[in-house]
Amino acid sequence: TGDGGTQAKALRGMAAYLSEPYVREALELAREIRGRDIRVPALMALIHRLSGLGYAEEALAAVRGIEDEAVRATQLAGLIPYLPESLKPEALHEALAMARDLADEPSRVEVLDRLAPHLAQLPKDKLYPLWAETLPVLATRPRPNVFACLRAVAPVMNVLGGEEAVADTFRAIQE
């Protein structure tokens, strides 16, 4: 094979135009590219294409196959907009659970930031239990990390508690 960086760029650029059998072949090629920083963007472009072609379950499986936990959580959260409605709840739950368990704070914030708009669209009776599981975990983090997470989940706070909850949180940040 050739240079991994140029291969990855070529695969990313071609992903939107490849038909199903070529996307699968390109995924196999991308998985073998060394260097996470160049491999993951190529993989994600191909995974998004696979989902767009109607193979969302296979796209989910491909994301779940990413070894690095932080990358897997971030990319799962990023895949949610491309999934059919039938697969979104499971993916949301999974990505949120992964975010709660991430040791890497910047990755946690990024995942929460990607998930928040989708979580905020859930009915309150579905959202509240997820929030009730997540908030205690976030509260155990150092204060600066909690602030970063709160920024990311502000849409969820607004849906669940309205302006009053956001205002209460703001006052708590001031203290």
Coordinates of N, CA, C and O in Angstrom, one line a residue:
T1 N 0.8 -1.2 0.0 CA 0.0 0.0 0.0 C 0.9 1.2 0.0 O 2.1 1.2 0.2
G2 N 0.2 2.4 -0.1 CA 1.0 3.7 -0.2 C 1.1 4.3 1.1 O 0.9 3.8 2.2
D3 N 1.4 5.6 1.1 CA 1.5 6.5 2.2 C 0.2 6.6 2.9 O -0.8 7.0 2.3
G4 N 0.1 6.3 4.2 CA -1.1 6.3 5.0 C -1.8 7.7 5.0 O -3.0 7.7 4.9
G5 N -1.0 8.7 5.1 CA -1.6 10.1 5.1 C -2.3 10.4 3.8 O -3.5 10.9 3.8
T6 N -1.7 10.2 2.7 CA -2.3 10.5 1.4 C -3.5 9.5 1.1 O -4.5 9.9 0.6
Q7 N -3.3 8.3 1.6 CA -4.4 7.3 1.4 C -5.6 7.8 2.2 O -6.8 7.7 1.7
A8 N -5.4 8.2 3.4 CA -6.5 8.6 4.3 C -7.2 9.8 3.7 O -8.5 9.9 3.7
K9 N -6.5 10.8 3.2 CA -7.0 12.0 2.6 C -7.8 11.6 1.3 O -8.9 12.1 1.1
A10 N -7.3 10.7 0.5 CA -8.0 10.3 -0.7 C -9.3 9.5 -0.3 O -10.4 9.8 -0.9
L11 N -9.3 8.7 0.7 CA -10.5 8.0 1.1 C -11.5 8.9 1.6 O -12.7 8.8 1.3
R12 N -11.1 9.9 2.4 CA -12.0 10.9 3.0 C -12.7 11.7 1.8 O -13.9 11.9 1.8
G13 N -11.9 12.1 0.9 CA -12.4 12.9 -0.2 C -13.3 12.1 -1.1 O -14.3 12.7 -1.7
M14 N -13.1 10.8 -1.3 CA -13.9 10.0 -2.2 C -15.1 9.4 -1.5 O -16.1 8.9 -2.1
A15 N -15.2 9.4 -0.1 CA -16.2 8.6 0.6 C -17.6 8.9 0.2 O -18.4 8.0 0.0
A16 N -17.9 10.2 0.0 CA -19.3 10.6 -0.4 C -19.7 10.1 -1.8 O -20.9 10.1 -2.1
Y17 N -18.8 9.7 -2.6 CA -19.1 9.3 -3.9 C -19.0 7.8 -4.2 O -19.4 7.3 -5.3
L18 N -18.6 7.0 -3.2 CA -18.4 5.6 -3.3 C -19.7 4.9 -3.2 O -20.5 5.2 -2.3
S19 N -19.9 3.9 -4.0 CA -21.1 3.0 -3.8 C -20.8 2.0 -2.8 O -19.7 1.8 -2.4
E20 N -21.9 1.3 -2.4 CA -21.8 0.4 -1.2 C -20.6 -0.6 -1.3 O -19.9 -0.7 -0.3
P21 N -20.4 -1.4 -2.3 CA -19.3 -2.3 -2.2 C -17.9 -1.7 -2.1 O -17.1 -2.2 -1.4
Y22 N -17.8 -0.5 -2.7 CA -16.5 0.2 -2.6 C -16.3 0.8 -1.2 O -15.2 0.9 -0.7
V23 N -17.4 1.2 -0.6 CA -17.3 1.8 0.8 C -16.8 0.7 1.7 O -15.9 0.9 2.6
R24 N -17.3 -0.5 1.6 CA -16.9 -1.6 2.4 C -15.4 -1.9 2.2 O -14.7 -2.1 3.2
E25 N -15.0 -1.9 1.0 CA -13.6 -2.2 0.7 C -12.7 -1.1 1.2 O -11.6 -1.3 1.8
A26 N -13.2 0.2 1.1 CA -12.4 1.3 1.6 C -12.3 1.3 3.1 O -11.3 1.7 3.7
L27 N -13.4 0.8 3.8 CA -13.4 0.7 5.2 C -12.2 -0.3 5.6 O -11.5 0.0 6.6
E28 N -12.1 -1.4 5.0 CA -11.1 -2.3 5.3 C -9.7 -1.7 5.1 O -8.8 -1.9 5.9
L29 N -9.6 -1.0 4.0 CA -8.3 -0.3 3.7 C -8.0 0.8 4.8 O -6.9 0.8 5.3
A30 N -9.0 1.5 5.2 CA -8.8 2.6 6.2 C -8.4 2.0 7.5 O -7.7 2.6 8.3
R31 N -9.0 0.9 7.9 CA -8.7 0.3 9.2 C -7.2 -0.1 9.3 O -6.7 -0.2 10.4
E32 N -6.6 -0.3 8.2 CA -5.2 -0.7 8.2 C -4.2 0.5 8.2 O -3.0 0.3 8.3
I33 N -4.7 1.7 8.0 CA -3.9 2.9 8.0 C -3.3 3.1 9.4 O -4.0 3.1 10.4
R34 N -2.0 3.3 9.5 CA -1.4 3.5 10.8 C -1.5 4.9 11.2 O -1.5 5.8 10.3
G35 N -1.6 5.2 12.4 CA -1.7 6.5 12.9 C -3.2 6.9 13.1 O -3.9 7.2 12.2
R36 N -3.6 6.9 14.4 CA -5.0 7.2 14.7 C -5.5 8.5 14.1 O -6.6 8.7 13.6
D37 N -4.7 9.6 14.2 CA -5.1 10.9 13.8 C -5.4 11.0 12.3 O -6.2 11.8 11.9
I38 N -4.8 10.1 11.5 CA -5.1 10.2 10.1 C -6.2 9.1 9.7 O -6.9 9.2 8.8
R39 N -6.2 8.0 10.5 CA -7.1 6.9 10.2 C -8.5 7.2 10.6 O -9.5 7.0 9.8
V40 N -8.8 7.8 11.8 CA -10.1 8.1 12.2 C -10.9 9.0 11.3 O -12.1 8.6 11.0
P41 N -10.4 10.1 10.8 CA -11.3 10.9 9.9 C -11.7 10.2 8.7 O -12.8 10.3 8.2
A42 N -10.8 9.3 8.1 CA -11.1 8.5 6.9 C -12.2 7.5 7.3 O -13.2 7.4 6.6
L43 N -12.0 6.8 8.4 CA -13.0 5.9 8.9 C -14.4 6.5 9.0 O -15.4 6.0 8.6
M44 N -14.4 7.7 9.7 CA -15.7 8.3 9.9 C -16.4 8.8 8.6 O -17.6 8.7 8.5
A45 N -15.6 9.3 7.7 CA -16.2 9.7 6.4 C -16.9 8.5 5.8 O -18.0 8.5 5.2
L46 N -16.2 7.3 5.8 CA -16.7 6.1 5.2 C -17.9 5.5 6.0 O -18.8 5.1 5.4
I47 N -17.8 5.6 7.3 CA -18.9 5.1 8.1 C -20.1 6.0 7.9 O -21.2 5.4 7.8
H48 N -20.0 7.3 7.8 CA -21.1 8.2 7.5 C -21.7 7.8 6.2 O -23.0 7.8 6.0
R49 N -20.9 7.5 5.2 CA -21.4 7.2 3.9 C -22.1 5.8 3.9 O -23.2 5.7 3.3
L50 N -21.6 4.9 4.6 CA -22.2 3.6 4.8 C -23.6 3.8 5.4 O -24.6 3.2 4.9
S51 N -23.7 4.6 6.4 CA -25.0 4.9 7.1 C -26.0 5.6 6.1 O -27.1 5.2 6.0
G52 N -25.4 6.5 5.3 CA -26.2 7.2 4.3 C -26.7 6.4 3.2 O -27.8 6.6 2.6
L53 N -26.1 5.3 3.0 CA -26.5 4.3 1.9 C -27.5 3.3 2.5 O -28.0 2.5 1.7
G54 N -27.9 3.5 3.8 CA -28.9 2.6 4.3 C -28.3 1.4 5.2 O -29.1 0.5 5.5
Y55 N -27.1 1.5 5.5 CA -26.4 0.4 6.3 C -26.1 0.9 7.6 O -24.9 0.8 8.1
A56 N -27.0 1.5 8.3 CA -26.7 2.2 9.6 C -26.3 1.2 10.7 O -25.4 1.5 11.5
E57 N -26.8 0.0 10.7 CA -26.4 -1.0 11.7 C -24.9 -1.4 11.5 O -24.2 -1.5 12.5
E58 N -24.5 -1.5 10.2 CA -23.1 -1.8 9.9 C -22.2 -0.6 10.3 O -21.1 -0.8 10.8
A59 N -22.8 0.6 10.1 CA -22.0 1.8 10.4 C -21.8 1.8 12.0 O -20.7 2.1 12.4
L60 N -22.8 1.5 12.7 CA -22.7 1.5 14.2 C -21.7 0.4 14.6 O -20.9 0.6 15.5
A61 N -21.7 -0.8 14.0 CA -20.8 -1.8 14.3 C -19.4 -1.4 14.0 O -18.4 -1.7 14.8
A62 N -19.2 -0.6 12.9 CA -17.8 -0.1 12.6 C -17.3 0.9 13.6 O -16.2 0.8 14.0
V63 N -18.2 1.7 14.1 CA -17.8 2.7 15.2 C -17.5 1.9 16.4 O -16.5 2.2 17.1
R64 N -18.3 0.9 16.7 CA -18.1 0.1 18.0 C -16.8 -0.6 17.9 O -16.3 -1.0 18.9
G65 N -16.3 -0.8 16.7 CA -15.0 -1.5 16.5 C -13.8 -0.7 16.7 O -12.7 -1.2 16.7
I66 N -14.0 0.6 16.9 CA -12.8 1.5 17.1 C -12.3 1.2 18.5 O -13.0 1.2 19.5
E67 N -11.0 0.9 18.6 CA -10.4 0.5 19.8 C -10.3 1.6 20.9 O -10.6 1.3 22.1
D68 N -9.9 2.7 20.6 CA -9.7 3.8 21.6 C -11.1 4.3 22.1 O -11.9 4.7 21.3
E69 N -11.3 4.1 23.4 CA -12.5 4.4 24.0 C -13.0 5.9 23.8 O -14.2 6.1 23.5
A70 N -12.1 6.8 24.0 CA -12.5 8.2 23.8 C -12.9 8.5 22.4 O -13.8 9.2 22.1
V71 N -12.1 8.0 21.4 CA -12.4 8.2 20.0 C -13.7 7.5 19.7 O -14.5 8.0 19.0
R72 N -13.9 6.3 20.2 CA -15.1 5.5 19.9 C -16.4 6.3 20.4 O -17.4 6.5 19.7
A73 N -16.3 6.8 21.6 CA -17.4 7.6 22.2 C -17.7 8.9 21.4 O -18.8 9.2 21.1
T74 N -16.6 9.6 21.1 CA -16.8 10.8 20.3 C -17.4 10.5 18.9 O -18.3 11.2 18.5
Q75 N -16.9 9.5 18.3 CA -17.4 9.2 16.9 C -18.8 8.6 17.0 O -19.6 8.8 16.1
L76 N -19.1 7.8 18.0 CA -20.5 7.4 18.2 C -21.4 8.5 18.3 O -22.5 8.6 17.7
A77 N -21.1 9.5 19.1 CA -21.9 10.7 19.3 C -22.0 11.4 18.0 O -23.1 12.0 17.6
G78 N -20.9 11.5 17.2 CA -21.0 12.2 15.9 C -21.8 11.4 14.9 O -22.2 12.1 13.9
L79 N -22.0 10.2 15.0 CA -22.7 9.4 14.1 C -24.3 9.5 14.2 O -25.0 9.3 13.3
I80 N -24.7 9.9 15.4 CA -26.1 9.9 15.8 C -26.9 10.7 14.7 O -28.0 10.2 14.3
P81 N -26.5 11.8 14.3 CA -27.4 12.5 13.3 C -27.6 11.8 12.0 O -28.6 12.0 11.3
Y82 N -26.7 10.8 11.7 CA -26.8 10.1 10.5 C -27.6 8.8 10.6 O -27.7 8.0 9.6
L83 N -28.0 8.5 11.8 CA -28.8 7.2 12.1 C -30.3 7.4 11.9 O -30.8 8.5 12.1
P84 N -30.9 6.3 11.5 CA -32.4 6.4 11.4 C -33.0 6.5 12.8 O -32.3 6.1 13.8
E85 N -34.1 7.0 13.0 CA -34.8 7.2 14.3 C -34.8 6.0 15.1 O -34.7 6.0 16.3
S86 N -34.9 4.8 14.5 CA -35.1 3.6 15.2 C -33.8 3.2 15.9 O -33.8 2.5 16.9
L87 N -32.6 3.7 15.5 CA -31.3 3.4 16.1 C -30.8 4.5 17.0 O -29.9 4.2 17.8
K88 N -31.4 5.6 17.0 CA -30.9 6.8 17.7 C -31.0 6.6 19.3 O -30.0 6.8 20.0
P89 N -32.1 6.1 19.8 CA -32.1 5.9 21.3 C -31.0 5.0 21.8 O -30.4 5.4 22.8
E90 N -30.8 3.9 21.2 CA -29.8 3.0 21.7 C -28.4 3.7 21.6 O -27.6 3.6 22.5
A91 N -28.1 4.3 20.5 CA -26.8 5.0 20.3 C -26.7 6.1 21.3 O -25.6 6.3 21.9
L92 N -27.7 6.9 21.6 CA -27.7 8.0 22.6 C -27.3 7.4 23.9 O -26.5 7.9 24.6
H93 N -28.0 6.4 24.3 CA -27.8 5.7 25.7 C -26.3 5.2 25.8 O -25.7 5.5 26.8
E94 N -25.9 4.6 24.7 CA -24.6 4.0 24.7 C -23.5 5.1 24.8 O -22.5 5.0 25.6
A95 N -23.7 6.1 24.0 CA -22.7 7.2 23.9 C -22.7 8.0 25.3 O -21.6 8.4 25.8
L96 N -23.8 8.2 25.9 CA -23.9 8.9 27.1 C -23.2 8.1 28.2 O -22.5 8.6 29.1
A97 N -23.5 6.8 28.2 CA -22.8 5.9 29.2 C -21.3 5.9 29.1 O -20.6 6.0 30.0
M98 N -20.9 5.9 27.8 CA -19.4 6.0 27.6 C -18.9 7.3 28.1 O -17.8 7.4 28.6
A99 N -19.6 8.4 27.8 CA -19.2 9.7 28.3 C -19.0 9.8 29.8 O -18.0 10.3 30.3
R100 N -19.9 9.2 30.5 CA -19.9 9.2 31.9 C -18.6 8.4 32.4 O -18.0 8.8 33.4
D101 N -18.2 7.4 31.7 CA -17.1 6.6 32.1 C -15.7 7.1 31.6 O -14.7 6.6 32.0
L102 N -15.7 8.0 30.7 CA -14.4 8.5 30.2 C -13.5 9.2 31.2 O -14.0 10.0 32.0
A103 N -12.3 8.8 31.3 CA -11.3 9.4 32.2 C -10.8 10.7 31.6 O -10.5 11.6 32.3
D104 N -10.8 10.8 30.3 CA -10.2 12.0 29.6 C -11.3 13.1 29.5 O -12.3 12.9 28.8
E105 N -11.1 14.1 30.3 CA -12.1 15.2 30.5 C -12.4 15.9 29.2 O -13.6 16.1 28.9
P106 N -11.4 16.3 28.4 CA -11.8 17.0 27.1 C -12.6 16.1 26.2 O -13.5 16.6 25.5
S107 N -12.3 14.8 26.2 CA -13.2 13.9 25.4 C -14.6 13.8 25.9 O -15.5 13.8 25.1
R108 N -14.7 13.8 27.2 CA -16.0 13.7 27.9 C -16.8 15.0 27.4 O -18.0 14.9 27.0
V109 N -16.2 16.1 27.5 CA -16.9 17.4 27.2 C -17.3 17.3 25.7 O -18.4 17.7 25.3
E110 N -16.4 16.9 24.8 CA -16.7 16.8 23.4 C -17.9 15.9 23.1 O -18.8 16.2 22.4
V111 N -17.9 14.7 23.8 CA -19.0 13.8 23.6 C -20.3 14.4 24.1 O -21.4 14.4 23.4
L112 N -20.3 15.0 25.3 CA -21.5 15.6 25.8 C -22.0 16.8 24.9 O -23.2 16.9 24.7
D113 N -21.0 17.5 24.4 CA -21.4 18.6 23.5 C -22.1 18.1 22.3 O -23.1 18.7 21.8
R114 N -21.6 17.0 21.7 CA -22.2 16.4 20.5 C -23.6 15.8 20.9 O -24.5 15.7 20.0
L115 N -23.7 15.2 22.1 CA -25.0 14.6 22.4 C -26.1 15.5 22.9 O -27.3 15.2 22.7
A116 N -25.7 16.6 23.5 CA -26.7 17.5 24.1 C -27.9 17.9 23.2 O -29.0 17.8 23.6
P117 N -27.6 18.3 21.9 CA -28.8 18.7 21.1 C -29.7 17.5 20.9 O -30.9 17.7 20.8
H118 N -29.2 16.3 20.8 CA -30.0 15.1 20.5 C -30.8 14.7 21.8 O -31.9 14.3 21.8
L119 N -30.1 14.8 22.9 CA -30.7 14.5 24.2 C -31.9 15.5 24.5 O -32.9 15.1 24.9
A120 N -31.6 16.8 24.1 CA -32.6 17.8 24.4 C -33.9 17.6 23.6 O -34.9 18.2 23.9
Q121 N -33.8 16.8 22.5 CA -35.0 16.5 21.7 C -35.8 15.3 22.3 O -36.9 15.1 21.8
L122 N -35.3 14.6 23.2 CA -36.0 13.5 23.8 C -37.2 14.0 24.6 O -37.1 15.1 25.3
P123 N -38.3 13.2 24.7 CA -39.3 13.6 25.7 C -38.8 13.6 27.1 O -37.9 12.8 27.4
K124 N -39.3 14.4 27.9 CA -38.8 14.6 29.3 C -38.8 13.3 30.1 O -37.9 13.0 30.8
D125 N -39.8 12.4 29.9 CA -39.8 11.2 30.6 C -38.7 10.2 30.2 O -38.4 9.3 30.9
K126 N -38.2 10.4 29.0 CA -37.0 9.6 28.6 C -35.7 10.3 28.9 O -34.7 9.6 29.2
L127 N -35.7 11.6 28.9 CA -34.5 12.3 29.2 C -34.1 12.4 30.7 O -33.0 12.2 31.1
Y128 N -35.1 12.5 31.5 CA -34.9 12.7 33.0 C -34.1 11.5 33.5 O -33.1 11.7 34.3
P129 N -34.4 10.2 33.3 CA -33.6 9.1 33.8 C -32.2 9.2 33.4 O -31.2 8.8 34.1
L130 N -31.9 9.5 32.1 CA -30.6 9.6 31.6 C -29.8 10.7 32.4 O -28.6 10.6 32.7
W131 N -30.5 11.8 32.6 CA -29.8 13.0 33.3 C -29.6 12.6 34.7 O -28.5 12.9 35.3
A132 N -30.5 11.9 35.3 CA -30.4 11.4 36.7 C -29.2 10.5 36.9 O -28.5 10.5 38.0
E133 N -28.9 9.7 35.9 CA -27.7 8.9 35.9 C -26.4 9.7 35.7 O -25.3 9.3 36.2
T134 N -26.5 10.7 34.9 CA -25.3 11.4 34.4 C -24.9 12.5 35.4 O -23.7 12.6 35.7
L135 N -25.8 13.2 35.9 CA -25.5 14.4 36.8 C -24.6 14.0 38.0 O -23.6 14.6 38.3
P136 N -24.9 12.9 38.7 CA -24.1 12.6 39.9 C -22.6 12.2 39.5 O -21.7 12.5 40.2
V137 N -22.5 11.6 38.3 CA -21.1 11.3 37.8 C -20.4 12.6 37.5 O -19.2 12.8 37.9
L138 N -21.0 13.5 36.9 CA -20.4 14.8 36.5 C -20.0 15.6 37.8 O -19.0 16.3 37.8
A139 N -20.9 15.5 38.8 CA -20.7 16.3 40.0 C -19.4 15.8 40.8 O -18.9 16.5 41.7
T140 N -18.9 14.6 40.5 CA -17.7 14.1 41.2 C -16.4 14.6 40.6 O -15.4 14.4 41.2
R141 N -16.5 15.3 39.5 CA -15.3 15.8 38.8 C -14.8 17.1 39.5 O -15.6 17.8 40.1
P142 N -13.6 17.4 39.2 CA -13.1 18.7 39.7 C -13.9 19.9 39.1 O -14.4 19.8 38.0
R143 N -14.0 20.9 39.9 CA -14.9 22.0 39.6 C -14.7 22.6 38.1 O -15.7 22.8 37.4
P144 N -13.4 22.8 37.7 CA -13.3 23.3 36.3 C -13.9 22.3 35.3 O -14.4 22.7 34.2
N145 N -13.7 21.0 35.5 CA -14.3 20.0 34.6 C -15.8 20.0 34.6 O -16.5 19.8 33.6
V146 N -16.4 20.2 35.8 CA -17.8 20.3 35.9 C -18.3 21.5 35.1 O -19.3 21.4 34.4
F147 N -17.6 22.6 35.2 CA -18.1 23.8 34.5 C -18.1 23.5 33.0 O -19.0 23.9 32.2
A148 N -17.0 22.9 32.5 CA -17.0 22.5 31.0 C -18.1 21.6 30.6 O -18.7 21.8 29.6
C149 N -18.4 20.6 31.5 CA -19.5 19.7 31.2 C -20.8 20.5 31.2 O -21.7 20.2 30.4
L150 N -21.0 21.4 32.2 CA -22.3 22.1 32.3 C -22.5 23.0 31.0 O -23.6 23.0 30.5
R151 N -21.5 23.5 30.5 CA -21.6 24.3 29.2 C -22.1 23.4 28.1 O -23.0 23.7 27.4
A152 N -21.6 22.1 28.1 CA -22.0 21.2 27.0 C -23.4 20.8 27.2 O -24.1 20.6 26.2
V153 N -23.9 20.6 28.4 CA -25.2 20.0 28.6 C -26.3 21.1 28.9 O -27.4 20.8 29.3
A154 N -25.9 22.4 28.7 CA -26.9 23.4 28.9 C -28.2 23.2 28.2 O -29.3 23.5 28.8
P155 N -28.2 22.7 27.0 CA -29.6 22.5 26.3 C -30.4 21.5 27.1 O -31.6 21.6 27.2
V156 N -29.8 20.5 27.7 CA -30.5 19.5 28.5 C -31.1 20.1 29.8 O -32.2 19.9 30.1
M157 N -30.3 20.9 30.5 CA -30.7 21.6 31.7 C -31.9 22.5 31.3 O -32.9 22.6 32.1
N158 N -31.9 23.2 30.2 CA -33.0 24.1 29.8 C -34.2 23.3 29.5 O -35.3 23.7 29.9
V159 N -34.1 22.1 28.9 CA -35.3 21.3 28.6 C -35.9 20.8 29.9 O -37.2 20.8 30.1
L160 N -35.1 20.3 30.8 CA -35.6 19.7 32.0 C -36.1 20.7 33.1 O -37.1 20.5 33.7
G161 N -35.4 21.8 33.2 CA -35.7 22.7 34.3 C -36.0 24.1 33.8 O -36.3 25.0 34.7
G162 N -35.9 24.4 32.5 CA -36.3 25.7 32.0 C -35.2 26.8 32.5 O -34.1 26.5 32.9
E163 N -35.7 28.0 32.3 CA -34.8 29.1 32.6 C -34.4 29.1 34.1 O -33.2 29.5 34.4
E164 N -35.2 28.7 34.9 CA -34.9 28.6 36.4 C -33.7 27.7 36.7 O -32.8 28.1 37.4
A165 N -33.7 26.6 36.1 CA -32.6 25.7 36.3 C -31.3 26.2 35.7 O -30.2 26.1 36.4
V166 N -31.3 26.9 34.6 CA -30.2 27.5 34.0 C -29.7 28.6 34.9 O -28.5 28.8 35.2
A167 N -30.6 29.4 35.4 CA -30.3 30.5 36.3 C -29.7 30.0 37.6 O -28.7 30.6 38.1
D168 N -30.2 29.0 38.1 CA -29.7 28.4 39.4 C -28.3 27.9 39.2 O -27.4 28.1 40.0
T169 N -28.0 27.3 38.0 CA -26.7 26.8 37.7 C -25.7 27.9 37.5 O -24.6 27.9 38.0
F170 N -26.2 29.0 36.9 CA -25.4 30.2 36.7 C -25.0 30.7 38.1 O -23.8 31.1 38.3
R171 N -25.9 30.8 39.0 CA -25.6 31.4 40.3 C -24.6 30.5 41.1 O -23.7 30.9 41.8
A172 N -24.7 29.1 40.9 CA -23.8 28.2 41.5 C -22.4 28.4 40.9 O -21.4 28.3 41.7
I173 N -22.3 28.7 39.6 CA -21.0 28.9 39.0 C -20.4 30.2 39.6 O -19.1 30.2 39.8
Q174 N -21.2 31.2 39.9 CA -20.6 32.4 40.5 C -20.0 32.3 41.8 O -19.2 33.0 42.2
E175 N -20.5 31.3 42.6 CA -20.0 31.1 44.0 C -18.6 30.5 44.0 O -18.1 29.9 43.2

